[in-house]
mmCIF file of C-alpha atoms in Angstrom:
data_model
loop_
_atom_site.group_PDB
_atom_site.id
_atom_site.type_symbol
_atom_site.label_atom_id
_atom_site.label_comp_id
_atom_site.label_asym_id
_atom_site.label_seq_id
_atom_site.Cartn_x
_atom_site.Cartn_y
_atom_site.Cartn_z
ATOM 1 C CA MET A 1 24.634 25.673 1.028
ATOM 2 C CA SER A 2 24.114 27.949 -1.993
ATOM 3 C CA GLN A 3 27.705 27.320 -3.098
ATOM 4 C CA GLU A 4 27.089 23.558 -2.855
ATOM 5 C CA LYS A 5 23.957 23.892 -4.957
ATOM 6 C CA ASP A 6 25.932 25.680 -7.660
ATOM 7 C CA ILE A 7 28.200 22.620 -7.941
ATOM 8 C CA PHE A 8 25.207 20.384 -8.636
ATOM 9 C CA LYS A 9 23.196 22.940 -10.618
ATOM 10 C CA ILE A 10 21.291 21.535 -13.546
ATOM 11 C CA LYS A 11 22.876 22.296 -16.890
ATOM 12 C CA HIS A 12 19.843 22.434 -19.154
ATOM 13 C CA ASN A 13 19.994 20.243 -22.240
ATOM 14 C CA ASN A 14 17.104 22.124 -23.900
ATOM 15 C CA LEU A 15 15.143 18.888 -24.378
ATOM 16 C CA ARG A 16 11.452 19.666 -24.087
ATOM 17 C CA PRO A 17 9.068 17.509 -22.049
ATOM 18 C CA GLY A 18 6.789 15.315 -24.112
ATOM 19 C CA LYS A 19 4.881 12.067 -24.171
ATOM 20 C CA GLY A 20 7.283 9.144 -23.794
ATOM 21 C CA ARG A 21 10.118 11.230 -22.364
ATOM 22 C CA LEU A 22 11.536 10.961 -18.842
ATOM 23 C CA LEU A 23 11.893 13.475 -16.042
ATOM 24 C CA ILE A 24 14.892 13.025 -13.738
ATOM 25 C CA SER A 25 14.603 14.713 -10.358
ATOM 26 C CA GLU A 26 17.466 16.954 -9.305
ATOM 27 C CA PRO A 27 19.444 15.658 -6.305
ATOM 28 C CA PHE A 28 18.042 18.170 -3.796
ATOM 29 C CA LEU A 29 14.380 17.129 -4.040
ATOM 30 C CA GLN A 30 13.322 15.697 -0.676
ATOM 31 C CA ASN A 31 9.659 14.874 -1.494
ATOM 32 C CA ILE A 32 8.822 11.246 -0.611
ATOM 33 C CA TYR A 33 7.447 10.627 -4.104
ATOM 34 C CA PHE A 34 10.071 12.473 -6.105
ATOM 35 C CA GLN A 35 13.385 12.046 -4.281
ATOM 36 C CA ARG A 36 15.731 10.262 -6.724
ATOM 37 C CA ALA A 37 12.707 9.752 -8.979
ATOM 38 C CA VAL A 38 12.567 9.062 -12.707
ATOM 39 C CA ILE A 39 9.143 9.764 -14.203
ATOM 40 C CA LEU A 40 7.729 8.576 -17.508
ATOM 41 C CA LEU A 41 5.467 11.195 -19.098
ATOM 42 C CA VAL A 42 2.407 9.545 -20.635
ATOM 43 C CA GLU A 43 0.737 12.861 -21.470
ATOM 44 C CA HIS A 44 1.968 16.407 -21.989
ATOM 45 C CA ASN A 45 -0.059 19.129 -23.663
ATOM 46 C CA LEU A 46 -1.347 22.662 -23.147
ATOM 47 C CA LYS A 47 -3.781 21.471 -20.452
ATOM 48 C CA GLY A 48 -1.152 19.773 -18.302
ATOM 49 C CA SER A 49 1.018 16.706 -17.854
ATOM 50 C CA MET A 50 0.682 13.194 -16.442
ATOM 51 C CA GLY A 51 3.313 10.605 -15.640
ATOM 52 C CA PHE A 52 4.399 7.718 -13.417
ATOM 53 C CA VAL A 53 7.379 7.408 -11.099
ATOM 54 C CA LEU A 54 9.119 4.349 -12.555
ATOM 55 C CA ASN A 55 11.566 3.414 -9.833
ATOM 56 C CA LYS A 56 9.672 3.479 -6.482
ATOM 57 C CA ARG A 57 8.581 -0.069 -5.757
ATOM 58 C CA THR A 58 6.065 -0.601 -2.939
ATOM 59 C CA ASN A 59 5.660 -3.653 -0.699
ATOM 60 C CA LEU A 60 2.349 -4.409 -2.419
ATOM 61 C CA ILE A 61 1.762 -6.985 -5.122
ATOM 62 C CA ILE A 62 -1.108 -7.353 -7.576
ATOM 63 C CA ASN A 63 -1.654 -10.938 -6.385
ATOM 64 C CA ASP A 64 -2.940 -9.732 -2.989
ATOM 65 C CA PHE A 65 -5.852 -7.908 -4.628
ATOM 66 C CA PHE A 66 -7.033 -10.746 -6.875
ATOM 67 C CA PRO A 67 -7.520 -14.107 -5.119
ATOM 68 C CA GLU A 68 -7.374 -15.955 -8.444
ATOM 69 C CA MET A 69 -3.756 -14.785 -8.798
ATOM 70 C CA LYS A 70 -2.727 -15.896 -5.319
ATOM 71 C CA TYR A 71 -0.408 -18.669 -6.523
ATOM 72 C CA PHE A 72 1.017 -16.789 -9.510
ATOM 73 C CA PRO A 73 4.538 -15.290 -9.369
ATOM 74 C CA ASP A 74 4.498 -11.977 -7.481
ATOM 75 C CA ILE A 75 3.664 -8.956 -9.628
ATOM 76 C CA PRO A 76 4.967 -5.769 -7.933
ATOM 77 C CA ILE A 77 3.189 -2.431 -7.684
ATOM 78 C CA TYR A 78 5.080 0.862 -7.953
ATOM 79 C CA LEU A 79 4.332 4.253 -6.419
ATOM 80 C CA GLY A 80 3.212 6.209 -9.463
ATOM 81 C CA GLY A 81 2.647 9.526 -7.728
ATOM 82 C CA PRO A 82 0.499 11.447 -5.250
ATOM 83 C CA VAL A 83 -2.603 11.907 -7.422
ATOM 84 C CA HIS A 84 -5.389 9.289 -7.070
ATOM 85 C CA SER A 85 -3.022 7.179 -4.978
ATOM 86 C CA ASN A 86 -5.758 4.598 -4.312
ATOM 87 C CA HIS A 87 -6.236 3.890 -8.042
ATOM 88 C CA LEU A 88 -4.331 1.286 -10.045
ATOM 89 C CA PHE A 89 -2.746 2.208 -13.391
ATOM 90 C CA PHE A 90 -0.427 0.350 -15.742
ATOM 91 C CA ILE A 91 1.885 0.720 -18.708
ATOM 92 C CA HIS A 92 2.681 -2.122 -21.100
ATOM 93 C CA THR A 93 4.407 -3.201 -24.282
ATOM 94 C CA LEU A 94 1.703 -5.674 -25.363
ATOM 95 C CA GLY A 95 0.108 -3.455 -27.990
ATOM 96 C CA GLY A 96 -3.489 -2.778 -28.910
ATOM 97 C CA GLU A 97 -4.007 -6.212 -30.451
ATOM 98 C CA ILE A 98 -3.533 -7.907 -27.073
ATOM 99 C CA ILE A 99 -4.744 -5.124 -24.724
ATOM 100 C CA PRO A 100 -7.304 -2.875 -26.443
ATOM 101 C CA ASP A 101 -8.177 0.714 -25.493
ATOM 102 C CA GLY A 102 -4.672 1.702 -24.380
ATOM 103 C CA VAL A 103 -3.078 5.071 -25.127
ATOM 104 C CA LYS A 104 0.101 4.916 -27.205
ATOM 105 C CA VAL A 105 2.933 6.677 -25.370
ATOM 106 C CA ALA A 106 5.828 5.750 -27.660
ATOM 107 C CA GLU A 107 6.687 3.022 -30.152
ATOM 108 C CA ASN A 108 5.717 -0.285 -28.455
ATOM 109 C CA LEU A 109 4.740 1.458 -25.194
ATOM 110 C CA TYR A 110 1.155 1.984 -24.006
ATOM 111 C CA PHE A 111 -0.630 3.469 -21.016
ATOM 112 C CA ASP A 112 -3.606 1.605 -19.530
ATOM 113 C CA GLY A 113 -6.156 -0.287 -21.610
ATOM 114 C CA HIS A 114 -8.844 -2.884 -20.970
ATOM 115 C CA PHE A 115 -7.977 -4.217 -17.512
ATOM 116 C CA GLU A 116 -10.151 -7.338 -17.682
ATOM 117 C CA VAL A 117 -8.392 -8.349 -20.886
ATOM 118 C CA LEU A 118 -5.025 -7.805 -19.194
ATOM 119 C CA LYS A 119 -6.138 -9.889 -16.220
ATOM 120 C CA ARG A 120 -7.214 -12.685 -18.559
ATOM 121 C CA TYR A 121 -3.837 -12.454 -20.322
ATOM 122 C CA ILE A 122 -2.064 -12.922 -16.976
ATOM 123 C CA MET A 123 -4.356 -15.773 -15.908
ATOM 124 C CA GLN A 124 -3.582 -17.585 -19.162
ATOM 125 C CA GLY A 125 0.128 -17.461 -18.389
ATOM 126 C CA GLY A 126 1.079 -14.386 -20.402
ATOM 127 C CA ALA A 127 4.473 -12.876 -19.535
ATOM 128 C CA VAL A 128 4.364 -9.830 -17.258
ATOM 129 C CA GLU A 129 7.989 -9.127 -16.316
ATOM 130 C CA GLY A 130 9.439 -6.517 -18.645
ATOM 131 C CA LYS A 131 6.068 -6.171 -20.395
ATOM 132 C CA VAL A 132 3.614 -4.760 -17.829
ATOM 133 C CA LYS A 133 4.218 -2.379 -14.928
ATOM 134 C CA PHE A 134 1.581 -1.413 -12.346
ATOM 135 C CA PHE A 135 1.323 1.832 -10.360
ATOM 136 C CA LEU A 136 -0.712 3.223 -7.488
ATOM 137 C CA GLY A 137 -1.503 6.829 -8.309
ATOM 138 C CA TYR A 138 0.131 9.123 -10.822
ATOM 139 C CA SER A 139 2.104 12.353 -10.983
ATOM 140 C CA GLY A 140 0.207 15.266 -12.440
ATOM 141 C CA TRP A 141 0.860 18.886 -13.352
ATOM 142 C CA SER A 142 -1.630 21.580 -14.289
ATOM 143 C CA GLU A 143 -1.220 23.920 -17.249
ATOM 144 C CA ASN A 144 2.384 25.269 -17.412
ATOM 145 C CA GLN A 145 3.203 23.844 -13.958
ATOM 146 C CA LEU A 146 5.734 21.306 -15.233
ATOM 147 C CA ILE A 147 7.445 23.876 -17.471
ATOM 148 C CA ASP A 148 7.740 26.194 -14.460
ATOM 149 C CA GLU A 149 9.311 23.405 -12.368
ATOM 150 C CA ILE A 150 11.800 22.629 -15.143
ATOM 151 C CA ILE A 151 12.718 26.325 -15.356
ATOM 152 C CA ARG A 152 13.242 26.250 -11.551
ATOM 153 C CA ASP A 153 15.647 23.318 -12.056
ATOM 154 C CA SER A 154 13.549 20.626 -10.347
ATOM 155 C CA TRP A 155 13.636 18.295 -13.371
ATOM 156 C CA LEU A 156 15.814 17.403 -16.292
ATOM 157 C CA VAL A 157 14.222 15.902 -19.415
ATOM 158 C CA CYS A 158 15.767 12.907 -21.182
ATOM 159 C CA ASN A 159 15.002 9.896 -23.368
ATOM 160 C CA SER A 160 15.300 6.210 -22.472
ATOM 161 C CA SER A 161 14.813 2.813 -24.032
ATOM 162 C CA ILE A 162 11.575 0.867 -23.515
ATOM 163 C CA LYS A 163 13.575 -1.958 -21.933
ATOM 164 C CA ASN A 164 15.028 0.385 -19.306
ATOM 165 C CA ILE A 165 11.631 1.936 -18.608
ATOM 166 C CA MET A 166 9.989 -1.427 -17.966
ATOM 167 C CA ARG A 167 12.820 -2.654 -15.712
ATOM 168 C CA ALA A 168 13.457 0.601 -13.808
ATOM 169 C CA GLU A 169 14.135 -0.080 -10.136
ATOM 170 C CA GLY A 170 15.184 2.027 -7.138
ATOM 171 C CA ASP A 171 17.972 4.585 -6.851
ATOM 172 C CA ALA A 172 20.055 2.467 -9.213
ATOM 173 C CA PHE A 173 17.811 3.559 -12.092
ATOM 174 C CA TRP A 174 18.151 7.218 -11.102
ATOM 175 C CA ASN A 175 21.943 6.705 -11.109
ATOM 176 C CA HIS A 176 21.772 4.932 -14.480
ATOM 177 C CA SER A 177 19.710 7.785 -15.919
ATOM 178 C CA ILE A 178 22.275 10.299 -14.653
ATOM 179 C CA ASP A 179 25.076 8.260 -16.271
ATOM 180 C CA SER A 180 23.239 8.319 -19.596
ATOM 181 C CA LEU A 181 23.343 12.135 -19.578
ATOM 182 C CA GLY A 182 27.133 12.279 -19.618
ATOM 183 C CA SER A 183 29.876 13.864 -17.547
ATOM 184 C CA PRO A 184 28.214 17.251 -16.784
ATOM 185 C CA TYR A 185 25.795 15.432 -14.458
ATOM 186 C CA LYS A 186 28.095 12.910 -12.750
ATOM 187 C CA THR A 187 28.445 15.078 -9.641
ATOM 188 C CA TRP A 188 24.717 14.648 -8.908
ATOM 189 C CA LYS A 189 25.394 11.117 -7.665
ATOM 190 C CA ASN A 190 27.849 12.409 -5.057
ATOM 191 C CA TYR A 191 25.220 14.417 -3.215
ATOM 192 C CA PRO A 192 23.725 12.514 -0.223
ATOM 193 C CA LYS A 193 19.984 11.819 -0.153
ATOM 194 C CA ASN A 194 19.832 13.528 3.231
ATOM 195 C CA PRO A 195 21.773 16.842 3.121
ATOM 196 C CA GLU A 196 22.381 16.561 6.894
ATOM 197 C CA TRP A 197 24.655 13.577 6.229
ATOM 198 C CA ASN A 198 27.099 15.813 4.371
#
């Protein structure tokens, strides 16, 4: 098994984690939240890090929690991470003029904001697809924890476009993120999700 792991070993690209950057899980992670996960970091500082798994869609929809949205097109909820997994969070590209009180993550990308204003935006027919993404829970790391996990080869840091972030879906997005890193990482996609299948 150790020889197999050497084949797929992460070749560090020396890109540091930071707000707005992505974390790609290495192919051996078996955690239900993080297997084939791509995480958007919305905060990273000396106190710790916070992010959302972008590509793990649940069977839940926002419409089920708000009766007034019952007949609106389904708005999916994603599994953001294991911390506060009964709390709803969101990222969006609507900006502070439309959704106040959000935290800027990158150019044209924001984390949370005034939820009642967002709800009113949706009720008035505002576009959601590709503009707003909802999560249950988040992924969090204490001081230096994320850096330690990167050193231990659990994550690789990369950049991505806002469009890709907002439309990230399933293992296909993990594969797409691997492709964007170039040929040194192609072999990752050949490793089965369950090592016992190999």
